[in-house]
Short mmCIF file of C-alpha atoms in Angstrom, two decimals:
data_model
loop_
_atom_site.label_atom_id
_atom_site.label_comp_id
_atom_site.label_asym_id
_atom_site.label_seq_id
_atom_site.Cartn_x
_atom_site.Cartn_y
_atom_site.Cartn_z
CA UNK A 1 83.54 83.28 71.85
CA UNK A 2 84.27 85.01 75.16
CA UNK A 3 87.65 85.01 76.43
CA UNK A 4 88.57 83.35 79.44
CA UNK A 5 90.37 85.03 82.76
CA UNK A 6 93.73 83.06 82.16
CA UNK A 7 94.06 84.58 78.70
CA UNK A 8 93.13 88.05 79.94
CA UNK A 9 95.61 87.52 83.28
CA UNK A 10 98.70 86.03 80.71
CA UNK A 11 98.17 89.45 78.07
CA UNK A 12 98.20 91.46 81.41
CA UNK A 13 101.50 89.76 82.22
CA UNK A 14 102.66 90.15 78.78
CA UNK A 15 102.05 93.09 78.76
CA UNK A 16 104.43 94.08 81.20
CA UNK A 17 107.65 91.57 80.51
CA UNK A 18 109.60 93.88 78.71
CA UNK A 19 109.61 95.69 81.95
CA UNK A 20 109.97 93.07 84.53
CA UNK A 21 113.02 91.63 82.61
CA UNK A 22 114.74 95.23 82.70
CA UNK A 23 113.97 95.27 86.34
CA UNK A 24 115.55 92.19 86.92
CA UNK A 25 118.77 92.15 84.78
CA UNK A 26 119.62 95.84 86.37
CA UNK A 27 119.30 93.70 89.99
CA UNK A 28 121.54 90.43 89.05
CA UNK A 29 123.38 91.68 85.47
CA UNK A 30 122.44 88.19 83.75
CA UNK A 31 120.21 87.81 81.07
CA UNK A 32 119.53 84.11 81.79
CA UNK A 33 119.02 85.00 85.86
CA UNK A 34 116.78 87.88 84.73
CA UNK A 35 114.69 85.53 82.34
CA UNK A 36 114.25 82.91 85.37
CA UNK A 37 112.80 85.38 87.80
CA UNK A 38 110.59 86.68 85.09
CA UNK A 39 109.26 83.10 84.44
CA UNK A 40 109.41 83.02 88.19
CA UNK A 41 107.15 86.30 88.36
CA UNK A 42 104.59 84.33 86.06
CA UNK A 43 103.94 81.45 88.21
CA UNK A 44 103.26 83.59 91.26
CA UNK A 45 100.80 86.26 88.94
CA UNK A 46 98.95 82.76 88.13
CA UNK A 47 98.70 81.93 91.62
CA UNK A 48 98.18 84.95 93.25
CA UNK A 49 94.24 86.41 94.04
CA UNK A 50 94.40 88.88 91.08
CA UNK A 51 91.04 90.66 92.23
CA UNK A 52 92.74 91.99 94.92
CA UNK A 53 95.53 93.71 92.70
CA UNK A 54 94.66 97.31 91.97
CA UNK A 55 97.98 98.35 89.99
CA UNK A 56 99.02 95.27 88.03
CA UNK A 57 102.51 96.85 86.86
CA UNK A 58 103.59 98.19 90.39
CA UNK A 59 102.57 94.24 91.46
CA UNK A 60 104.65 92.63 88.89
CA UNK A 61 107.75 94.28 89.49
CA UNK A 62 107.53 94.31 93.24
CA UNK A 63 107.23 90.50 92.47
CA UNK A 64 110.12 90.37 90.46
CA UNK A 65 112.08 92.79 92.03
CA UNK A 66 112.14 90.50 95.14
CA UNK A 67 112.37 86.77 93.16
CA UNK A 68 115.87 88.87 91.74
CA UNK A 69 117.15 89.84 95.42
CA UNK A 70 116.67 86.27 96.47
CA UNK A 71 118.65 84.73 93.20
CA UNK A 72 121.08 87.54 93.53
CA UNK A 73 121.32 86.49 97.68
CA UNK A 74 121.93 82.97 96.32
CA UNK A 75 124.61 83.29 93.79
CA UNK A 76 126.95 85.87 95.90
CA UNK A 77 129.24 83.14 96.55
CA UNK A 78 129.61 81.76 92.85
CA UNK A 79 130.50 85.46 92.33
CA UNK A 80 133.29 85.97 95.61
CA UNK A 81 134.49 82.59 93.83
CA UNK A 82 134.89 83.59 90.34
CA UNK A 83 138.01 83.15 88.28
CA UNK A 84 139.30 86.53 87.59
CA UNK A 85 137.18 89.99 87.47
CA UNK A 86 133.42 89.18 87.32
CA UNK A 87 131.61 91.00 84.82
CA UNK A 88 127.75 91.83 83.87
CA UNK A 89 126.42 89.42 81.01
CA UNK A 90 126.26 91.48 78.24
CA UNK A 91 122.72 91.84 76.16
CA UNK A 92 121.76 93.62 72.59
CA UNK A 93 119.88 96.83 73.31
CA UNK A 94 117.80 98.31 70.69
CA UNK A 95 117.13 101.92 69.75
CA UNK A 96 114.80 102.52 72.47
CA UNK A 97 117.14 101.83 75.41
CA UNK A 98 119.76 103.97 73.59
CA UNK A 99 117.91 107.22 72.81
CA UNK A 100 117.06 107.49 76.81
CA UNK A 101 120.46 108.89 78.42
CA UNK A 102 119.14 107.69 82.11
CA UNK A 103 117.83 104.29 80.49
CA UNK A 104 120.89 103.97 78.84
CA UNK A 105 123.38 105.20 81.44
CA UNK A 106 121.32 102.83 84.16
CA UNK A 107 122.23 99.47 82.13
CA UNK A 108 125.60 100.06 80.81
CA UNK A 109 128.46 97.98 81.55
CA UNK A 110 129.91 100.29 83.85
CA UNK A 111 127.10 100.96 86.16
CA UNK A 112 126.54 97.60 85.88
CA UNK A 113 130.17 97.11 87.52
CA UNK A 114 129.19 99.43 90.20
CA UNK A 115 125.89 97.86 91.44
CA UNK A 116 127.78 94.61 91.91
CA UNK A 117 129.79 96.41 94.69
CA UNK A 118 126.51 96.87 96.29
CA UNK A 119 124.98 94.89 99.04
CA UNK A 120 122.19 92.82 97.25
CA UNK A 121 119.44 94.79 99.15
CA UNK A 122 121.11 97.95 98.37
CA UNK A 123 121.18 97.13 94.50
CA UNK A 124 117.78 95.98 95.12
CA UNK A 125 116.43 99.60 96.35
CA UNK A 126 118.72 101.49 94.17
CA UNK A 127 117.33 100.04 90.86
CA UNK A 128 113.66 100.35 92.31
CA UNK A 129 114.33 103.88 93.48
CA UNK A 130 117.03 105.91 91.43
CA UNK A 131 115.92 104.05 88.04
CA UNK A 132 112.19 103.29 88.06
CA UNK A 133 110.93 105.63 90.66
CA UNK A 134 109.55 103.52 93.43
CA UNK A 135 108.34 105.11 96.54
CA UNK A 136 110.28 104.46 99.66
CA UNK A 137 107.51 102.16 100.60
CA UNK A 138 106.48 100.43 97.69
CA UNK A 139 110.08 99.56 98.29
CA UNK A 140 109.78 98.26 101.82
CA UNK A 141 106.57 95.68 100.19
CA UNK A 142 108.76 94.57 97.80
CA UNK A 143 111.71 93.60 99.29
CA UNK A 144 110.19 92.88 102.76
CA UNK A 145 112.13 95.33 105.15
CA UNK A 146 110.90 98.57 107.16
CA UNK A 147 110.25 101.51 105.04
CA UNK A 148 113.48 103.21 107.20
CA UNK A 149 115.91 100.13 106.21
CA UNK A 150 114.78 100.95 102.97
CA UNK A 151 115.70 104.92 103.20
CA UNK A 152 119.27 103.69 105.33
CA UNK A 153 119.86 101.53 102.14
CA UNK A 154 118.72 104.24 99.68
CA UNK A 155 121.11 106.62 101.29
CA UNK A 156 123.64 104.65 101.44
CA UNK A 157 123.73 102.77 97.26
CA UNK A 158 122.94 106.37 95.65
CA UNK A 159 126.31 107.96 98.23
CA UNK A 160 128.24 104.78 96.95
CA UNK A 161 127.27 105.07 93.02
CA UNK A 162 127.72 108.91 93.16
CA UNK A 163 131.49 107.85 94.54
CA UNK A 164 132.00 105.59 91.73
CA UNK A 165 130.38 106.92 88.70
CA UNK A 166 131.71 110.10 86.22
CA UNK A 167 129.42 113.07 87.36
CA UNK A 168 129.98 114.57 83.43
CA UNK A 169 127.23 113.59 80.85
CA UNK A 170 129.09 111.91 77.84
CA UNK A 171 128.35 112.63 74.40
CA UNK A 172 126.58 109.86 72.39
CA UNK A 173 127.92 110.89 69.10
CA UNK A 174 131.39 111.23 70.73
CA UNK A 175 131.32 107.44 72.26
CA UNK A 176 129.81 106.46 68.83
CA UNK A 177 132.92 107.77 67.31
CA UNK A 178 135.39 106.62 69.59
CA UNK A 179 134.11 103.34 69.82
CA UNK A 180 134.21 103.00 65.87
CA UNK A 181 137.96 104.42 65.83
CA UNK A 182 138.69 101.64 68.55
CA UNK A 183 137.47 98.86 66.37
CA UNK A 184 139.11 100.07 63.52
CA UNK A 185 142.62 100.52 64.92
CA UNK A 186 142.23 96.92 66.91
CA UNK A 187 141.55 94.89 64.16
CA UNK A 188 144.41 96.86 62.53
CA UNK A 189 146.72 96.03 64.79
CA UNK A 190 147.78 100.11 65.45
CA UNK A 191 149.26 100.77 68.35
CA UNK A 192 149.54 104.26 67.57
CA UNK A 193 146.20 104.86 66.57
CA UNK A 194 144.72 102.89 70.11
CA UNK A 195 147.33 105.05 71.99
CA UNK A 196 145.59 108.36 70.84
CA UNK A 197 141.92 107.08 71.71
CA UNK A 198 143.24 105.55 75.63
CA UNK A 199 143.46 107.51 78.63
CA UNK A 200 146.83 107.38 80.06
CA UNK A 201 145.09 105.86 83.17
CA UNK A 202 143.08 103.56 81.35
CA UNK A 203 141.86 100.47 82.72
CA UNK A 204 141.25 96.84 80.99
CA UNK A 205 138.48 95.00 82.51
CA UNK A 206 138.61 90.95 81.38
CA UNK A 207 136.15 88.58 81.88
CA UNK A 208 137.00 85.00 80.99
CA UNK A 209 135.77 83.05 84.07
CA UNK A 210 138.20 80.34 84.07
CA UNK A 211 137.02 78.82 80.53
CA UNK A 212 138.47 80.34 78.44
CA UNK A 213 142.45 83.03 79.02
CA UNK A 214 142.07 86.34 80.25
CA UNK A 215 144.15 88.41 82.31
CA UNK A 216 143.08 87.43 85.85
CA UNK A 217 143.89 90.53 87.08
CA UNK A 218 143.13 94.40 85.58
CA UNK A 219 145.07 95.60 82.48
CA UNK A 220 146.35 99.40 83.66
CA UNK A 221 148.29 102.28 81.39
CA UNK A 222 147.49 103.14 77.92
CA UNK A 223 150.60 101.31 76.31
CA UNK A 224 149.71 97.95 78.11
CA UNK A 225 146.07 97.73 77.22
CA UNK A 226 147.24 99.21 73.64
CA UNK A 227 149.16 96.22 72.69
CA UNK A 228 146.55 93.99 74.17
CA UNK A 229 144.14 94.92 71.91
CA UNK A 230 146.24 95.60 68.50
CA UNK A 231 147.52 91.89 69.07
CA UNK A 232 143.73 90.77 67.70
CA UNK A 233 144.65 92.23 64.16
CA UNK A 234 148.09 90.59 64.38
CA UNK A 235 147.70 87.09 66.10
CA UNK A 236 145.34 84.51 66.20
CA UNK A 237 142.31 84.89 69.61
CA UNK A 238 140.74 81.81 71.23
CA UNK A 239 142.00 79.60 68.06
CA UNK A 240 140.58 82.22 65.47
CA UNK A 241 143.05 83.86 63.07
CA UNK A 242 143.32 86.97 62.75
CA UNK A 243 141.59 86.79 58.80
CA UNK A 244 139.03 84.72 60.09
CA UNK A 245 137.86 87.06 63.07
CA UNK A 246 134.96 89.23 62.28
CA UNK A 247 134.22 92.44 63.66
CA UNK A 248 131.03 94.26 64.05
CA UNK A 249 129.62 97.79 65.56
CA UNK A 250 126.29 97.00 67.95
CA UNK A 251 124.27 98.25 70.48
CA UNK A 252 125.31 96.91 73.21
CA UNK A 253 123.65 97.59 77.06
CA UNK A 254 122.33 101.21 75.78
CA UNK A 255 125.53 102.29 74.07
CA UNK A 256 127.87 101.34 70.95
CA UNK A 257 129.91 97.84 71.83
CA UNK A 258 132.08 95.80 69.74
CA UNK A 259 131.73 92.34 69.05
CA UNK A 260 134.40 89.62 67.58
CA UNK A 261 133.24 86.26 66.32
CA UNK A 262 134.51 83.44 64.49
CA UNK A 263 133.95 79.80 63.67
CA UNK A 264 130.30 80.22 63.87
CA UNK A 265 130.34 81.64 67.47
CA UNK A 266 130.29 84.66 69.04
CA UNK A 267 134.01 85.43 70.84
CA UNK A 268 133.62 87.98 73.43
CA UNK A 269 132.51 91.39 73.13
CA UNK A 270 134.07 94.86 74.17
CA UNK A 271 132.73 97.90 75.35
CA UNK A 272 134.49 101.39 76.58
CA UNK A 273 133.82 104.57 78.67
CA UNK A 274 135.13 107.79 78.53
CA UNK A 275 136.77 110.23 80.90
CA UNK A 276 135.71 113.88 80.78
CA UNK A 277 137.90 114.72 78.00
CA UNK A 278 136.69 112.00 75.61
CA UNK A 279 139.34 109.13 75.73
CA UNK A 280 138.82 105.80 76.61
CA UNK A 281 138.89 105.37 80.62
CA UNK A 282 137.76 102.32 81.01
CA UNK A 283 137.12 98.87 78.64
CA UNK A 284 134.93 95.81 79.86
CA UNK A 285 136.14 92.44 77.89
CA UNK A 286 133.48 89.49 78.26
CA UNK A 287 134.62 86.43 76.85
CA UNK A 288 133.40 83.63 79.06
CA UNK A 289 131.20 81.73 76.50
CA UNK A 290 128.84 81.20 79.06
CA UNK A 291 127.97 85.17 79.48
CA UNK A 292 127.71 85.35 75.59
CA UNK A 293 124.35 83.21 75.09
CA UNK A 294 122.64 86.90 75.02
CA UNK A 295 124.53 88.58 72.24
CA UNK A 296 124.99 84.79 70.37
CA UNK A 297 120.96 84.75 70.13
CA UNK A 298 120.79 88.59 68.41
CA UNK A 299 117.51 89.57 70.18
CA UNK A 300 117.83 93.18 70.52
CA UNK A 301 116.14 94.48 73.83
CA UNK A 302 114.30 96.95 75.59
CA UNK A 303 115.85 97.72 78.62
CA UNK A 304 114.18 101.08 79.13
CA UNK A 305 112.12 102.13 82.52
CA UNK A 306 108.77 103.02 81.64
#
């Protein structure tokens, strides 16, 4: 029996989804956005005149590459308007993302952080550029602006990121270690033992979104965040005690992330960068239940760029 065109034109499209969702969660940071402008990506392949499409991967993404500037255009406000810090939504990576150090640095939590500070058209040009290689005008197509507003754009996201982001490479096996040490001294309750892994300057990132008590603002100094954090070994978190809470190592966004559960649902989850001398500079809290869909549903995923 000869297969039809639709079949052929839905394994061409299938084909390629791994890579349009990575596209689109590095441009909005949500795992459910990402998965609408993917399914949004499929209805326009089906309608589009596929004859005329030479390069069906450089199509797709310029497709969904522009369906994720428009969502991320429309939910700017709900962001201004959050209830405390607003982080990324945080996904399962598999082995694949992780072994890449530019696949994995490009979807961690904290360049994650850093594209939202972006314009959405910057973010936009900066993902297609810096992290999947996208001429300046395959750009312009895709994002419908003049091939010099996309180089002004460029320019401008990769001086901004460069500003914001450590210009040292860290060391897997060191944030492997760190991270495990972290976990283990939390759910200890040990002060002493966090105290020796934080950065004096360290900063606590919480993400709670108004459902469920964060800190509202950021957590600063190493003996503030410490005590934060040893109080989940000691005292009971969102209802769960302390005996009931479990703990496990993952891959989470391309690196090694932490995350608690309890009561049959997932909690939040933590992840932490380091400064240049290997302590923790920085730690990214999601617990808004509504960000946790992604880790709750344990699909590892492929996040990398090619």
């Amino acid at each position: 029996m000869t297969q039809s065109f639709p079949d052929l034109d839905q394994q061409v499209f299938h084909q390629h989804r791994t890579l349009l969702f990575s596209v689109a969660y590095r441009i909005l940071g949500t795992a459910a956005d990402a998965e609408d402008a993917v399914q949004d990506a499929w209805i326009k392949w089906s309608a589009a005149d596929r004859s005329l499409v030479a390069d069906p991967k450089a199509y797709l993404a310029r497709i969904v590459a522009n369906l994720a500037l428009e969502r991320l255009r429309s939910t700017r406000y709900q962001r201004e308007t959050y209830v405390g810090p607003w982080l990324p939504e945080p996904v399962l990576t598999d082995a694949d993302t992780a072994d890449i150090v530019a696949d994995a640095d490009s979807v961690s939590m904290a360049m994650l952080v850093v594209l939202e500070t972006l314009s959405p058209l910057e973010r936009a040009v900066f993902v297609l550029k810096e992290v999947f290689g996208f001429g300046h005008a395959e750009i312009a197509e895709a994002v419908e602006r003049s091939e010099a507003a996309v180089r002004q754009a460029a320019h401008r996201a990769r001086e901004h990121v460069r500003a914001r982001r450590p210009r040292f490479a860290t060391d897997r096996a060191r944030q492997r270690e760190v991270t495990e040490r972290f976990l283990a001294a939390a759910t200890g309750g040990d002060v002493n033992a966090l105290m020796e892994l934080l950065s004096p300057d360290v900063t606590l990132w919480t993400d709670g979104g108004g459902k469920v008590r964060q800190a509202l603002r950021p957590v600063v100094g190493a003996a503030t965040v410490a005590a934060w954090f040893a109080a989940i070994g000691t005292v009971p978190y969102q209802g769960v005690e302390p005996a009931d809470m479990r703990a496990d190592l993952v891959e989470i966004n391309g690196g090694p992330g932490m995350v608690f559960s309890g009561q049959g649902r997932v909690i939040a989850t933590v992840t932490v960068e380091l400064d240049a001398d290997g302590r923790i500079i920085t730690v990214h809290n999601v617990a808004n239940p509504d960000k946790l869909q992604a880790i709750a549903d344990g699909t590892a995923r492929s996040l990398g760029t090619r």
